[in-house]
Short mmCIF file of C-alpha atoms in Angstrom, two decimals:
data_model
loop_
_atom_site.label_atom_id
_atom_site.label_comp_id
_atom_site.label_asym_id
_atom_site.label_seq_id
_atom_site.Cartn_x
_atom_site.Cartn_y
_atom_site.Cartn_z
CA UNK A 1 0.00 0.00 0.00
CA UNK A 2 1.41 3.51 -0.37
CA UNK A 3 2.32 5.27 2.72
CA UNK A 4 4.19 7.79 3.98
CA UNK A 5 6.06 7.48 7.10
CA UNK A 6 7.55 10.50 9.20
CA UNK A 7 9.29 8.66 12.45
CA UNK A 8 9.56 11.13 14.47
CA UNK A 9 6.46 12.97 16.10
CA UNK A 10 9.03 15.87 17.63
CA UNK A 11 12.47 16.82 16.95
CA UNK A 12 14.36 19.33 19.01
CA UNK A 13 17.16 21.65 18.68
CA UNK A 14 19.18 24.60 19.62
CA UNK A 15 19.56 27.82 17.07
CA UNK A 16 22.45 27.23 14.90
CA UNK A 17 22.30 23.00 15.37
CA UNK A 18 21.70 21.29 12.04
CA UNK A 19 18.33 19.52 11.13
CA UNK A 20 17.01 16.28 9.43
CA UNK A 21 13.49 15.47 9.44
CA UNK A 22 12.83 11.84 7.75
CA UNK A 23 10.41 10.84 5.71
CA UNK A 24 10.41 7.60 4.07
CA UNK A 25 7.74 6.28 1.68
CA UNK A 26 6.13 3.29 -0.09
CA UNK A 27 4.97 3.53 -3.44
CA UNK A 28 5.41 1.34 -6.15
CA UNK A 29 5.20 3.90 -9.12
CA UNK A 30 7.67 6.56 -9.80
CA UNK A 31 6.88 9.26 -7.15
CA UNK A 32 6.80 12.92 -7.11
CA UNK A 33 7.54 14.17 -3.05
CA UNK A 34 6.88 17.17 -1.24
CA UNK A 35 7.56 18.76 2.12
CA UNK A 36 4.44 21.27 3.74
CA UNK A 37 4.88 23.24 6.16
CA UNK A 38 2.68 24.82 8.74
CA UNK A 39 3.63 27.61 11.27
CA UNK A 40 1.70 28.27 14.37
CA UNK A 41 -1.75 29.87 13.73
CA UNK A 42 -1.03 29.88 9.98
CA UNK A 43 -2.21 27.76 6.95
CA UNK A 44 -0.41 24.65 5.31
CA UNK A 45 2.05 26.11 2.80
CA UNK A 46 4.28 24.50 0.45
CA UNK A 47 7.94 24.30 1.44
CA UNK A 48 9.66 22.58 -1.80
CA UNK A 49 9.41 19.40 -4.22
CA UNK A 50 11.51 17.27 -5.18
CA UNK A 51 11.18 17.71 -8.89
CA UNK A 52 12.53 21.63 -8.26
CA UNK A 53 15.67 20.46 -6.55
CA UNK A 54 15.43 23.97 -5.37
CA UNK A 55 16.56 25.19 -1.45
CA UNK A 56 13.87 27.52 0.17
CA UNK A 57 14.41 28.62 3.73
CA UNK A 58 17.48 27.29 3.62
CA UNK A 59 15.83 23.66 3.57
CA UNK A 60 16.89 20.85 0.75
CA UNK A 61 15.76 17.57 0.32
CA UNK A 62 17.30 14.93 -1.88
CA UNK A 63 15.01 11.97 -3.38
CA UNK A 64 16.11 8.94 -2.54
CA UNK A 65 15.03 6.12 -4.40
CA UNK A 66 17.24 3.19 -3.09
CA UNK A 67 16.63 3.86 0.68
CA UNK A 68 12.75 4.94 -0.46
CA UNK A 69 13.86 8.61 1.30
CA UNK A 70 13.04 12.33 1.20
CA UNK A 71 14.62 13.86 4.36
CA UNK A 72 14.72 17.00 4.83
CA UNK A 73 17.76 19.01 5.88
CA UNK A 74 18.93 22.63 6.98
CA UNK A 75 22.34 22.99 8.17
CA UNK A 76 21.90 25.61 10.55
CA UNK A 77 17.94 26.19 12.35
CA UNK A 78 16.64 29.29 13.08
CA UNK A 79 14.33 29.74 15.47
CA UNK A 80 11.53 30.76 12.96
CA UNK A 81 11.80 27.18 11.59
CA UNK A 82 9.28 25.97 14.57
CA UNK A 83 7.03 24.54 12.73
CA UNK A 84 4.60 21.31 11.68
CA UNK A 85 6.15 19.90 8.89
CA UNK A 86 4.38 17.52 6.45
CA UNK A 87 5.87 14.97 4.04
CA UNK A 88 3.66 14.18 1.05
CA UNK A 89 3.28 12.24 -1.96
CA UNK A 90 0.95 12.31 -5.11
CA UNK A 91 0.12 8.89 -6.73
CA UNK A 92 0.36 9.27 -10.39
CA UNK A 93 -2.44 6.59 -11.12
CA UNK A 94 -4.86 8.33 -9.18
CA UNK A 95 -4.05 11.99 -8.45
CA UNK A 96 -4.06 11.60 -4.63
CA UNK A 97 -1.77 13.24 -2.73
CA UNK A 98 -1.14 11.49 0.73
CA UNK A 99 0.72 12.90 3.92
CA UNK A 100 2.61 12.10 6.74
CA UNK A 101 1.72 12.10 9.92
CA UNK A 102 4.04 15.33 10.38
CA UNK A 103 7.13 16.04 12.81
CA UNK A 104 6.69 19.32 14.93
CA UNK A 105 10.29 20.88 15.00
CA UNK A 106 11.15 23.15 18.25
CA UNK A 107 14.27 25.36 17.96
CA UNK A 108 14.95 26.86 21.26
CA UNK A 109 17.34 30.14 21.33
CA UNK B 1 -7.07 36.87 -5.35
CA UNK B 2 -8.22 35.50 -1.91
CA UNK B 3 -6.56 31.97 -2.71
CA UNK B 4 -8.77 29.29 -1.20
CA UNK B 5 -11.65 30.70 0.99
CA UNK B 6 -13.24 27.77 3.56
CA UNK B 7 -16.40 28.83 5.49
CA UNK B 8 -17.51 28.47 8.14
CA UNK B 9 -14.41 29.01 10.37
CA UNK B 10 -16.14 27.30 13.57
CA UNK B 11 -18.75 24.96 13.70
CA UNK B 12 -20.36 23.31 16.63
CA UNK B 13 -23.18 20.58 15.38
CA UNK B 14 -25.16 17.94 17.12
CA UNK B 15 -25.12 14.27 16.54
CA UNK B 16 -27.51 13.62 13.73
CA UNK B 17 -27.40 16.93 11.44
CA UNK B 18 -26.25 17.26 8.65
CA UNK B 19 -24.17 20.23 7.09
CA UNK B 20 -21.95 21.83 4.00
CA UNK B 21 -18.40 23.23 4.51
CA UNK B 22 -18.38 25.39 1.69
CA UNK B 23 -14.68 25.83 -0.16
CA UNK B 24 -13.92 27.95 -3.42
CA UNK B 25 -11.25 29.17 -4.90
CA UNK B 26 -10.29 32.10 -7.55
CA UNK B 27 -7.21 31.11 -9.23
CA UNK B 28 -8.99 28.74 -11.83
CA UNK B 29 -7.35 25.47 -10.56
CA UNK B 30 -8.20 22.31 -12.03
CA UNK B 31 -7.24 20.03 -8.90
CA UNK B 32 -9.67 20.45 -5.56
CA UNK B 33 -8.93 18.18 -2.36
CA UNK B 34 -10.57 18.22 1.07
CA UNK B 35 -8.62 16.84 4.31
CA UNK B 36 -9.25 16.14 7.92
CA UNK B 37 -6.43 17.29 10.38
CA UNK B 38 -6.36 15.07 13.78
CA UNK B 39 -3.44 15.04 16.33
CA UNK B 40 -1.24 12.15 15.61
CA UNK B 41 -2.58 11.25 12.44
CA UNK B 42 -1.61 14.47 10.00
CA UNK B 43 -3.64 15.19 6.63
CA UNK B 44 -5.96 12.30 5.63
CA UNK B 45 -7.76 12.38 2.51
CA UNK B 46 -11.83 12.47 2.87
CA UNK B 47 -12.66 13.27 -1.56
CA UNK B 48 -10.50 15.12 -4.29
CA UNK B 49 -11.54 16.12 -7.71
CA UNK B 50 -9.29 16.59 -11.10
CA UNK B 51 -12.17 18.86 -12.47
CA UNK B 52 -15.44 19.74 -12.68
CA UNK B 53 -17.88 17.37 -12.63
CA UNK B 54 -15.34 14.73 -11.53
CA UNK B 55 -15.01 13.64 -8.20
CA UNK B 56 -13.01 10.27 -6.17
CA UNK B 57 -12.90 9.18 -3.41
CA UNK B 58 -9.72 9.51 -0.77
CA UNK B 59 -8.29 7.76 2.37
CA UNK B 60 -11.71 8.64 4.50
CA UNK B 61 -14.55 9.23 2.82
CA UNK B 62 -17.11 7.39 4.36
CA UNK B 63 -19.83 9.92 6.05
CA UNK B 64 -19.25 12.66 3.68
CA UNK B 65 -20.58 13.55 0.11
CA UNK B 66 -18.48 16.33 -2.60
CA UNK B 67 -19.88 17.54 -5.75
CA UNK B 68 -17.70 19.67 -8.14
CA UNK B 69 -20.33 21.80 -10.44
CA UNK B 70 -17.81 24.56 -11.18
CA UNK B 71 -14.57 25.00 -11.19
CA UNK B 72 -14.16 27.63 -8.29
CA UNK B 73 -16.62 25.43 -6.10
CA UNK B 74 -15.93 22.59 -4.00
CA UNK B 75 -18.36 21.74 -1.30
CA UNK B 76 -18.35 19.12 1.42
CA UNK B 77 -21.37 17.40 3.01
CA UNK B 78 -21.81 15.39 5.86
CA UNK B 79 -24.72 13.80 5.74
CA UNK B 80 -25.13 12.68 9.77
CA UNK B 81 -22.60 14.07 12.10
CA UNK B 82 -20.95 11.98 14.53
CA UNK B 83 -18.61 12.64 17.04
CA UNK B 84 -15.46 10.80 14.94
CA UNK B 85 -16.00 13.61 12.78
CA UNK B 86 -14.70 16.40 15.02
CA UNK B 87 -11.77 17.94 13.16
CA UNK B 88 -10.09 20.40 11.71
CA UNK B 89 -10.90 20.38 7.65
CA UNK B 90 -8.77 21.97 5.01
CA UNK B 91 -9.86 22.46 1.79
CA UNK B 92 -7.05 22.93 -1.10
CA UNK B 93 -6.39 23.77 -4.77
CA UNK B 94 -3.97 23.02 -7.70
CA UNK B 95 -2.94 23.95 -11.17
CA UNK B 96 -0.86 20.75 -10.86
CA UNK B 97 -0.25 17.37 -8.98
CA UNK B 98 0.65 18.26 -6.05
CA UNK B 99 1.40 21.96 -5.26
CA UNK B 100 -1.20 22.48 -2.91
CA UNK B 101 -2.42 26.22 -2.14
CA UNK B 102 -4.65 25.50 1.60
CA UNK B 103 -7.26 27.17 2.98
CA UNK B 104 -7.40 28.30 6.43
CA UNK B 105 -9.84 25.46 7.66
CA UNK B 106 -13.31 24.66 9.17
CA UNK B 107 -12.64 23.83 13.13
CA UNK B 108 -15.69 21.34 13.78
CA UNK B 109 -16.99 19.70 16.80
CA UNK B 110 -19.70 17.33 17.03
CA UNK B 111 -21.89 16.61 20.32
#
């Protein structure tokens, strides 16, 4: 069945510590990823996908097909980066597009 | 351009009624999705639609009913609330697979 699979309900760090948030998925097509974010009080926005290979934020994430991946990484957090952050993927037969169950991120000063 | 536009905001029902959680959108997109938001679980799927006049089915549909008429409009129904349907829903629009513009969502609680 496709799934999405974020580990890690809550990940903290200091300011200035680097940051990985996993997602790993199951699908048995060729998939298109993305990473949402959502900031307290605000709507779900797009962060990036994978087919832009483009950094926003500061955040990348690198498709990994062997080990069925899309973490995402920041090499130094902020403290603005506290956040909900959703991993998602559309299924090309269908349309759909599935999430995670999301990883909150706390960066304390 | 308001983006996606979900009313109500609040809703408080009672076990039994029924209701619409009305969702449009100006930016002419062909893709239309509604989720539920619980704790622990993230975004699940309830109905999405690729266009008007078509409609599927997602990861939790059971209870409610979508119709897509227009393009702008994207309505959801439940037909007889029950308490597993307190949530937060989102509505959400796409020119493409995938790149999602949200609403701001309907909080709902059922009695």
């Amino acid at each position: 069945a496709q799934r999405v699979t974020q580990p890690e309900k809550l990940l903290s760090v200091f300011k200035g510590a680097p940051v990985e948030l996993k997602c790993n998925y199951s699908y048995s097509g060729s998939p298109e990823l993305f990473w949402y974010v959502q900031y307290s009080r605000q709507r779900l926005q797009l962060l990036l996908r994978h087919i832009s290979r483009e950094s926003i934020k500061g955040f990348t994430a690198d498709l990994n097909k062997g080990e069925t991946s899309f973490h995402l990484k920041k090499p130094f957090a902020q403290e603005e980066d506290s956040a909900m952050y959703y991993c998602a993927l559309v299924l090309y037969n269908t349309d759909k597009l599935i999430f995670g169950t999301g990883t909150r991120l706390q960066v304390f000063p | 351009n308001a983006g996606v536009t979900q009313t109500p905001k609040f809703q408080v029902l009672k076990t039994g009624q029924s209701m619409t959680l009305q969702c449009a959108q100006d930016m002419n997109h062909e893709y239309m999705s509604w989720y539920r938001q619980d704790p622990g679980m993230g975004l699940r799927l309830i109905h999405y639609s690729v266009g008007a006049g078509i409609t599927d089915q997602g990861e939790v549909p059971n209870g409610y009913n979508v119709s897509r008429s227009t393009t702008e409009d994207f309505p959801l129904r439940l037909l007889s609330a029950a308490p597993s349907q307190t949530s937060v829903y989102f509505c959400a629009s796409s020119r493409d697979r995938g790149g999602y513009t949200f609403g701001s969502g309907t909080r709902l609680t059922v009695v």
